[in-house]
Short mmCIF file of C-alpha atoms and ligand atoms in Angstrom, two decimals:
data_model
loop_
_atom_site.label_atom_id
_atom_site.label_comp_id
_atom_site.label_asym_id
_atom_site.label_seq_id
_atom_site.Cartn_x
_atom_site.Cartn_y
_atom_site.Cartn_z
CA MET J 28 -62.50 18.64 9.77
CA GLY J 29 -63.11 20.11 13.23
CA ARG J 30 -60.24 21.41 15.24
CA SER J 31 -60.20 18.54 17.69
CA GLU J 32 -60.27 16.06 14.83
CA LEU J 33 -57.36 17.85 13.23
CA LEU J 34 -55.44 17.78 16.46
CA TRP J 35 -56.20 14.12 16.89
CA THR J 36 -55.08 13.33 13.37
CA GLY J 37 -51.92 15.29 13.93
CA THR J 38 -51.20 13.40 17.10
CA ALA J 39 -51.98 10.01 15.61
CA LEU J 40 -49.79 10.75 12.64
CA GLY J 41 -47.00 12.02 14.84
CA PHE J 42 -47.29 8.85 16.87
CA LEU J 43 -47.22 6.59 13.83
CA LEU J 44 -44.27 8.34 12.29
CA PHE J 45 -42.30 8.62 15.44
CA VAL J 46 -42.60 5.41 17.38
CA PRO J 47 -41.50 2.78 14.88
CA GLY J 48 -38.66 4.97 13.68
CA ILE J 49 -35.17 5.76 14.84
CA LEU J 50 -34.09 2.29 15.86
CA GLY J 51 -30.51 1.63 14.74
CA TRP J 52 -29.57 -0.89 12.13
CA GLY J 53 -32.19 -3.56 12.77
CA LYS J 54 -31.41 -6.64 14.82
CA GLU J 55 -29.72 -8.29 11.85
CA GLY J 56 -27.49 -5.31 11.08
CA HIS J 57 -26.27 -5.02 14.65
CA TYR J 58 -25.74 -8.76 14.91
CA ALA J 59 -23.66 -8.65 11.71
CA VAL J 60 -21.49 -5.73 12.89
CA CYS J 61 -20.66 -7.46 16.18
CA LYS J 62 -20.13 -10.87 14.60
CA ILE J 63 -17.67 -9.34 12.14
CA ALA J 64 -15.94 -7.45 14.97
CA GLU J 65 -15.57 -10.61 17.05
CA GLY J 66 -13.37 -12.16 14.35
CA TYR J 67 -10.91 -9.26 14.58
CA LEU J 68 -10.55 -9.01 18.36
CA THR J 69 -7.18 -9.66 19.92
CA GLU J 70 -6.97 -12.34 22.55
CA ASP J 71 -6.87 -9.72 25.34
CA ALA J 72 -9.89 -7.90 23.99
CA LEU J 73 -11.90 -11.08 23.51
CA THR J 74 -11.15 -12.14 27.07
CA ALA J 75 -12.18 -8.75 28.43
CA VAL J 76 -15.36 -8.75 26.33
CA LYS J 77 -16.33 -12.23 27.49
CA THR J 78 -15.81 -11.19 31.11
CA LEU J 79 -18.17 -8.26 30.68
CA LEU J 80 -20.96 -10.07 28.81
CA PRO J 81 -24.15 -10.43 30.80
CA GLU J 82 -25.29 -13.95 31.66
CA SER J 83 -28.15 -13.65 29.15
CA ALA J 84 -25.72 -13.48 26.22
CA GLY J 85 -24.76 -17.12 26.70
CA GLY J 86 -21.17 -16.21 25.79
CA ASP J 87 -22.18 -14.78 22.39
CA PHE J 88 -20.90 -11.23 21.97
CA ALA J 89 -23.18 -10.49 19.00
CA ALA J 90 -26.25 -11.40 21.09
CA ILE J 91 -25.93 -8.18 23.14
CA CYS J 92 -25.61 -5.75 20.29
CA SER J 93 -29.31 -4.90 19.99
CA TRP J 94 -29.79 -4.43 23.73
CA PRO J 95 -29.88 -0.60 23.56
CA ASP J 96 -32.78 -0.83 21.08
CA GLU J 97 -34.63 -3.31 23.29
CA ILE J 98 -34.54 -1.05 26.35
CA ARG J 99 -34.81 2.42 24.88
CA HIS J 100 -38.59 2.69 25.06
CA ASN J 101 -38.59 1.52 28.66
CA PHE J 102 -39.28 4.38 31.07
CA HIS J 103 -35.94 4.06 32.89
CA TRP J 104 -33.96 4.19 29.67
CA ARG J 105 -35.90 6.83 27.76
CA TRP J 106 -32.93 9.23 28.18
CA SER J 107 -30.74 6.97 26.07
CA SER J 108 -32.91 7.37 22.94
CA ALA J 109 -31.10 10.52 21.84
CA LEU J 110 -27.78 8.65 21.85
CA HIS J 111 -28.61 6.56 18.78
CA TYR J 112 -28.18 9.25 16.13
CA VAL J 113 -27.01 12.76 15.33
CA ASP J 114 -29.00 15.28 13.31
CA THR J 115 -27.26 17.59 10.86
CA PRO J 116 -28.54 20.85 9.31
CA ASP J 117 -30.94 20.27 6.46
CA PHE J 118 -29.33 19.70 3.06
CA SER J 119 -25.80 20.68 4.10
CA CYS J 120 -24.44 17.11 3.75
CA ASN J 121 -21.72 17.56 6.33
CA TYR J 122 -21.27 16.91 10.03
CA LYS J 123 -19.48 18.88 12.74
CA TYR J 124 -19.28 17.62 16.31
CA CYS J 125 -19.49 21.04 17.98
CA ARG J 126 -22.40 22.17 15.86
CA ASP J 127 -24.43 18.94 15.67
CA CYS J 128 -23.81 16.81 18.76
CA HIS J 129 -26.63 17.77 21.12
CA ASP J 130 -30.13 16.58 21.88
CA SER J 131 -33.27 18.43 20.76
CA ALA J 132 -33.18 20.52 23.95
CA GLY J 133 -29.61 21.58 23.14
CA HIS J 134 -27.73 19.53 25.75
CA LYS J 135 -24.21 19.11 24.43
CA ASP J 136 -22.59 15.72 23.72
CA ILE J 137 -25.96 13.93 23.72
CA CYS J 138 -25.77 12.20 20.35
CA VAL J 139 -24.28 9.04 18.88
CA THR J 140 -20.71 10.32 18.53
CA GLY J 141 -20.79 11.82 22.02
CA ALA J 142 -22.03 8.51 23.38
CA ILE J 143 -19.26 6.59 21.59
CA ASN J 144 -16.67 8.87 23.22
CA ASN J 145 -18.41 8.52 26.58
CA TYR J 146 -18.60 4.74 26.70
CA THR J 147 -15.09 4.30 25.30
CA MET J 148 -13.78 6.60 28.04
CA GLN J 149 -15.67 4.61 30.69
CA LEU J 150 -14.15 1.33 29.51
CA SER J 151 -10.62 2.56 28.94
CA SER J 152 -10.37 4.57 32.14
CA SER J 153 -11.48 1.53 34.11
CA TYR J 154 -9.11 -0.84 32.35
CA GLN J 155 -6.04 1.15 31.54
CA GLU J 156 -5.78 3.09 34.75
CA ALA J 157 -7.02 0.18 36.78
CA ASN J 158 -9.54 2.61 38.10
CA LEU J 159 -11.48 0.21 40.19
CA LYS J 160 -13.87 2.60 41.81
CA LEU J 161 -16.51 0.89 39.72
CA GLN J 162 -18.29 4.13 39.09
CA TYR J 163 -19.46 2.81 35.76
CA ASN J 164 -21.37 -0.28 34.78
CA LEU J 165 -18.89 -1.66 32.25
CA THR J 166 -21.31 -4.28 30.95
CA GLU J 167 -23.64 -1.48 29.94
CA ALA J 168 -20.75 0.54 28.55
CA LEU J 169 -19.73 -2.40 26.31
CA MET J 170 -23.30 -2.97 25.10
CA PHE J 171 -23.85 0.72 24.34
CA LEU J 172 -20.48 1.19 22.64
CA SER J 173 -20.90 -1.90 20.44
CA HIS J 174 -24.36 -0.77 19.40
CA PHE J 175 -23.52 2.87 18.74
CA ILE J 176 -20.46 2.13 16.60
CA GLY J 177 -22.90 0.15 14.47
CA ASP J 178 -25.44 2.97 14.43
CA VAL J 179 -22.99 5.67 13.39
CA HIS J 180 -22.26 3.62 10.25
CA GLN J 181 -25.92 3.56 9.19
CA PRO J 182 -25.98 6.58 6.85
CA LEU J 183 -29.38 7.85 8.00
CA HIS J 184 -28.32 7.86 11.64
CA VAL J 185 -26.45 10.98 10.59
CA GLY J 186 -29.30 12.57 8.68
CA PHE J 187 -31.16 15.83 8.36
CA THR J 188 -32.91 17.38 11.35
CA GLU J 189 -36.18 18.22 9.60
CA ASP J 190 -36.94 14.69 8.41
CA LYS J 191 -35.48 12.98 11.52
CA GLY J 192 -32.94 11.02 9.53
CA GLY J 193 -35.54 9.87 6.99
CA ASN J 194 -38.11 8.82 9.59
CA THR J 195 -40.72 11.25 8.27
CA ILE J 196 -40.09 10.40 4.60
CA ILE J 197 -42.85 7.94 3.79
CA VAL J 198 -42.03 5.68 0.86
CA ARG J 199 -42.96 2.27 -0.42
CA TRP J 200 -40.42 -0.52 -0.26
CA TYR J 201 -41.71 -2.57 -3.16
CA ARG J 202 -45.41 -2.85 -2.18
CA ARG J 203 -44.99 -2.13 1.48
CA LYS J 204 -45.51 1.29 3.02
CA THR J 205 -42.68 2.31 5.34
CA ASN J 206 -40.26 5.17 5.91
CA LEU J 207 -36.83 5.79 4.45
CA HIS J 208 -35.02 5.39 7.75
CA HIS J 209 -36.54 1.94 8.22
CA VAL J 210 -35.53 1.00 4.67
CA TRP J 211 -31.91 1.55 5.67
CA ASP J 212 -32.17 -0.04 9.13
CA ASP J 213 -33.95 -3.18 8.02
CA MET J 214 -35.58 -3.48 4.62
CA ILE J 215 -32.46 -3.53 2.44
CA ILE J 216 -30.92 -6.17 4.69
CA ASP J 217 -34.16 -8.20 4.87
CA SER J 218 -34.56 -8.15 1.09
CA ALA J 219 -30.92 -9.13 0.61
CA LEU J 220 -31.33 -12.04 3.03
CA LYS J 221 -34.34 -13.32 1.11
CA THR J 222 -33.02 -12.65 -2.38
CA PHE J 223 -29.37 -13.64 -2.13
CA TYR J 224 -28.68 -15.47 1.10
CA GLY J 225 -31.47 -18.04 1.52
CA SER J 226 -32.77 -16.05 4.52
CA ASP J 227 -29.66 -17.07 6.43
CA LEU J 228 -27.90 -14.24 8.24
CA GLU J 229 -24.78 -16.34 8.84
CA ILE J 230 -24.34 -16.76 5.09
CA MET J 231 -24.68 -13.02 4.53
CA ILE J 232 -22.12 -12.36 7.27
CA GLN J 233 -19.74 -14.90 5.73
CA SER J 234 -19.89 -13.24 2.35
CA ILE J 235 -19.18 -9.84 3.91
CA GLN J 236 -16.26 -11.45 5.77
CA ARG J 237 -14.98 -12.87 2.48
CA ASN J 238 -15.02 -9.41 0.93
CA ILE J 239 -13.11 -8.04 3.92
CA THR J 240 -10.31 -10.57 3.44
CA ASP J 241 -10.37 -10.48 -0.38
CA GLY J 242 -11.70 -7.19 -1.77
CA TRP J 243 -11.10 -4.71 1.01
CA SER J 244 -7.97 -6.09 2.69
CA THR J 245 -5.81 -3.16 1.56
CA ASP J 246 -8.32 -0.66 3.00
CA LEU J 247 -8.42 -2.13 6.50
CA ALA J 248 -5.49 -0.13 7.89
CA LEU J 249 -7.23 3.05 6.81
CA TRP J 250 -10.62 1.98 8.19
CA GLU J 251 -9.12 1.16 11.59
CA ASN J 252 -6.82 4.09 11.92
CA CYS J 253 -7.56 6.97 14.25
CA SER J 254 -5.54 10.10 13.68
CA ASP J 255 -3.38 11.26 16.60
CA ASN J 256 -3.49 7.70 17.95
CA ASP J 257 -6.82 8.31 19.62
CA THR J 258 -8.53 5.31 21.22
CA VAL J 259 -11.72 6.08 19.36
CA CYS J 260 -12.62 8.44 16.52
CA PRO J 261 -16.34 8.49 15.63
CA ASP J 262 -16.31 11.87 13.87
CA PRO J 263 -14.96 10.70 10.49
CA TYR J 264 -17.48 7.81 10.52
CA ALA J 265 -20.31 10.31 11.01
CA SER J 266 -18.96 12.48 8.19
CA GLU J 267 -18.89 9.46 5.89
CA SER J 268 -22.45 8.60 6.88
CA ILE J 269 -24.01 11.98 6.06
CA SER J 270 -22.09 12.03 2.82
CA LEU J 271 -23.46 8.57 1.90
CA ALA J 272 -26.93 9.65 3.06
CA CYS J 273 -26.85 12.51 0.57
CA LYS J 274 -25.35 10.51 -2.30
CA PHE J 275 -27.37 7.32 -1.89
CA ALA J 276 -30.05 7.28 0.81
CA TYR J 277 -31.92 10.52 0.12
CA ARG J 278 -31.29 10.47 -3.61
CA ASN J 279 -34.33 9.40 -5.64
CA ALA J 280 -36.25 8.75 -2.44
CA THR J 281 -38.53 11.73 -2.00
CA PRO J 282 -41.80 11.30 -0.06
CA GLY J 283 -44.27 9.06 -1.89
CA THR J 284 -41.66 7.29 -4.04
CA THR J 285 -41.85 3.56 -4.59
CA LEU J 286 -38.40 2.05 -4.14
CA GLY J 287 -37.72 -1.19 -5.97
CA ASP J 288 -34.99 -3.11 -7.75
CA ASP J 289 -32.99 -0.10 -8.96
CA TYR J 290 -32.72 1.40 -5.52
CA PHE J 291 -32.24 -1.97 -3.77
CA LEU J 292 -29.47 -3.26 -6.03
CA SER J 293 -27.52 -0.01 -6.12
CA ARG J 294 -27.72 0.60 -2.35
CA LEU J 295 -27.08 -2.92 -1.08
CA PRO J 296 -23.30 -2.72 -1.68
CA ILE J 297 -23.23 0.48 0.41
CA VAL J 298 -25.06 -1.25 3.25
CA GLU J 299 -22.74 -4.27 3.14
CA LYS J 300 -19.65 -2.11 3.16
CA ARG J 301 -20.94 -0.07 6.12
CA LEU J 302 -21.60 -3.28 8.08
CA ALA J 303 -18.01 -4.34 7.30
CA GLN J 304 -16.56 -0.99 8.34
CA GLY J 305 -18.66 -0.93 11.50
CA GLY J 306 -17.35 -4.38 12.45
CA ILE J 307 -13.71 -3.62 11.71
CA ARG J 308 -13.81 -0.31 13.58
CA LEU J 309 -15.64 -1.77 16.57
CA ALA J 310 -12.92 -4.42 16.82
CA ALA J 311 -10.14 -1.85 16.42
CA THR J 312 -11.67 0.32 19.14
CA LEU J 313 -12.10 -2.57 21.58
CA ASN J 314 -8.54 -3.75 20.82
CA ARG J 315 -7.23 -0.29 21.70
CA VAL J 316 -9.38 -0.09 24.84
CA PHE J 317 -8.35 -3.52 26.08
CA THR J 318 -4.64 -3.46 25.35
CA SER J 319 -3.20 -5.23 28.30
CA GLN J 320 -0.92 -2.64 29.85
CA MET J 321 -3.00 -3.06 32.92
CA LYS J 322 -5.69 -5.60 33.39
CA ILE J 323 -8.69 -5.08 35.56
CA ALA J 324 -8.62 -7.19 38.68
CA GLN J 325 -11.38 -9.70 38.53
CA ALA J 326 -13.65 -9.24 41.46
C1 NAG M 17 -22.47 8.71 29.51
O1 NAG M 17 -22.85 7.53 30.18
C2 NAG M 17 -23.63 7.74 31.36
C3 NAG M 17 -23.90 6.36 31.99
O2 NAG M 17 -24.63 5.54 31.14
C4 NAG M 17 -24.92 8.46 30.98
O3 NAG M 17 -25.64 8.76 32.17
C5 NAG M 17 -24.60 9.75 30.22
O4 NAG M 17 -25.81 10.33 29.78
C6 NAG M 17 -23.75 9.40 29.04
N1 NAG M 17 -23.42 10.62 28.28
C7 NAG M 17 -23.27 10.58 26.96
C8 NAG M 17 -22.90 11.86 26.30
O5 NAG M 17 -23.42 9.58 26.30
C1 NAG M 18 -24.97 -3.54 34.93
O1 NAG M 18 -25.90 -3.43 33.87
C2 NAG M 18 -26.61 -4.61 33.54
C3 NAG M 18 -27.51 -4.30 32.35
O2 NAG M 18 -28.29 -3.19 32.61
C4 NAG M 18 -27.40 -5.08 34.76
O3 NAG M 18 -28.05 -6.29 34.44
C5 NAG M 18 -26.46 -5.29 35.92
O4 NAG M 18 -27.19 -5.62 37.08
C6 NAG M 18 -25.65 -4.02 36.20
N1 NAG M 18 -24.63 -4.30 37.22
C7 NAG M 18 -24.54 -3.59 38.34
C8 NAG M 18 -23.43 -4.00 39.26
O5 NAG M 18 -25.30 -2.68 38.60
C1 NAG M 19 -18.39 -8.35 -2.42
O1 NAG M 19 -17.68 -7.66 -3.39
C2 NAG M 19 -18.20 -7.80 -4.71
C3 NAG M 19 -17.26 -7.12 -5.68
O2 NAG M 19 -17.07 -5.79 -5.31
C4 NAG M 19 -19.62 -7.23 -4.76
O3 NAG M 19 -20.19 -7.42 -6.03
C5 NAG M 19 -20.48 -7.94 -3.71
O4 NAG M 19 -21.76 -7.35 -3.68
C6 NAG M 19 -19.84 -7.87 -2.36
N1 NAG M 19 -20.60 -8.68 -1.42
C7 NAG M 19 -20.73 -8.34 -0.14
C8 NAG M 19 -21.50 -9.30 0.71
O5 NAG M 19 -20.23 -7.34 0.35
C1 NAG M 20 -3.39 7.06 10.23
O1 NAG M 20 -3.81 8.41 10.21
C2 NAG M 20 -2.74 9.33 10.39
C3 NAG M 20 -3.34 10.71 10.50
O2 NAG M 20 -4.54 10.84 9.82
C4 NAG M 20 -1.77 9.19 9.24
O3 NAG M 20 -0.70 10.08 9.43
C5 NAG M 20 -1.26 7.74 9.19
O4 NAG M 20 -0.43 7.57 8.08
C6 NAG M 20 -2.42 6.77 9.11
N1 NAG M 20 -1.92 5.42 9.19
C7 NAG M 20 -2.37 4.47 8.38
C8 NAG M 20 -1.84 3.11 8.62
O5 NAG M 20 -3.21 4.69 7.52
C1 NAG M 21 1.22 7.15 17.06
O1 NAG M 21 1.81 5.98 17.62
C2 NAG M 21 2.96 5.54 16.95
C3 NAG M 21 3.38 4.20 17.57
O2 NAG M 21 3.16 4.16 18.93
C4 NAG M 21 4.04 6.62 17.07
O3 NAG M 21 5.20 6.20 16.39
C5 NAG M 21 3.50 7.91 16.45
O4 NAG M 21 4.44 8.96 16.63
C6 NAG M 21 2.17 8.32 17.08
N1 NAG M 21 1.61 9.44 16.35
C7 NAG M 21 1.06 10.50 16.94
C8 NAG M 21 0.52 11.57 16.03
O5 NAG M 21 0.98 10.62 18.15
#
């Protein structure tokens, strides 16, 4: 191969590996997280959320939860791409905000947990201090926050730096060639929909909701709780994610592996529990943000 051909191949490969990757949970995952959250919002929070929804949502909170993925490749929003994930040191299986939360150029706080803090602060400072300077676009803040609390629960959104959270690990999902990150964003959920839920997302969401009220009800207080009464606490969620990534996502999924029934059936319960936790914690965060000590004046 000539040098230019090599370069071209390298570029094409880089392009193929990079572009389809690093979206958050797929559309279905984000929809599920927000739909679950909606059921746990207090009346005050639901009212505030509905006020902030853009016209295009048609009053459906869950409809906005993929918005940050839809815009991120648009020129004006390219900067927001680095807010969807956080990279951790290779093979260390732990996460530390100070060490890990930066973009690839080293700018601090530019990562998913930094973004969750940022957009929570924008919403709560505007609501609780009736800070009506309108320096923030609160509709955008709500859409970003709702999306990123979903993302931080996807184990490979807190993955190793070298493999870009599994994006460069090429595997087969049954017969289809894809990458490990995409398996966790979409393929496990898609296969579950087809195999167990008659391709109906509402039915999948309902069975997760049933597990929340039946199986996991005693865990909810722990899921929701932030230590020190903080409004938001994304760091423990990120720590859980990298730990699950090591135990379940990366395990038995080296480059070139074909993933099938064994992997699918053992990982699906992890995915469903993370969607549940994402929903419960999104609701708890919004409930804390929109406690009605002070309500924003409606313009
Ligand atoms: C915080 O939000 C603003 C407005 O969207 C954005 O410009 C900034 O980059 C965000 N910072 C972080 C750390 O998310
Ligand atoms: C707030 O953000 C949304 C979504 O980007 C946009 O449609 C809307 O025009 C913005 N509002 C203001 C006042 O800029
Ligand atoms: C609900 O919980 C049961 C028992 O733990 C589990 O087998 C099932 O996969 C769970 N379903 C969902 C949708 O979380
Ligand atoms: C919440 O977390 C704090 C500190 O981690 C702990 O002291 C408290 O007992 C927890 N509350 C619940 C309901 O789990
Ligand atoms: C958290 O809030 C509760 C109730 O408002 C209060 O009793 C408790 O002391 C607070 N804990 C901390 C660590 O601030």
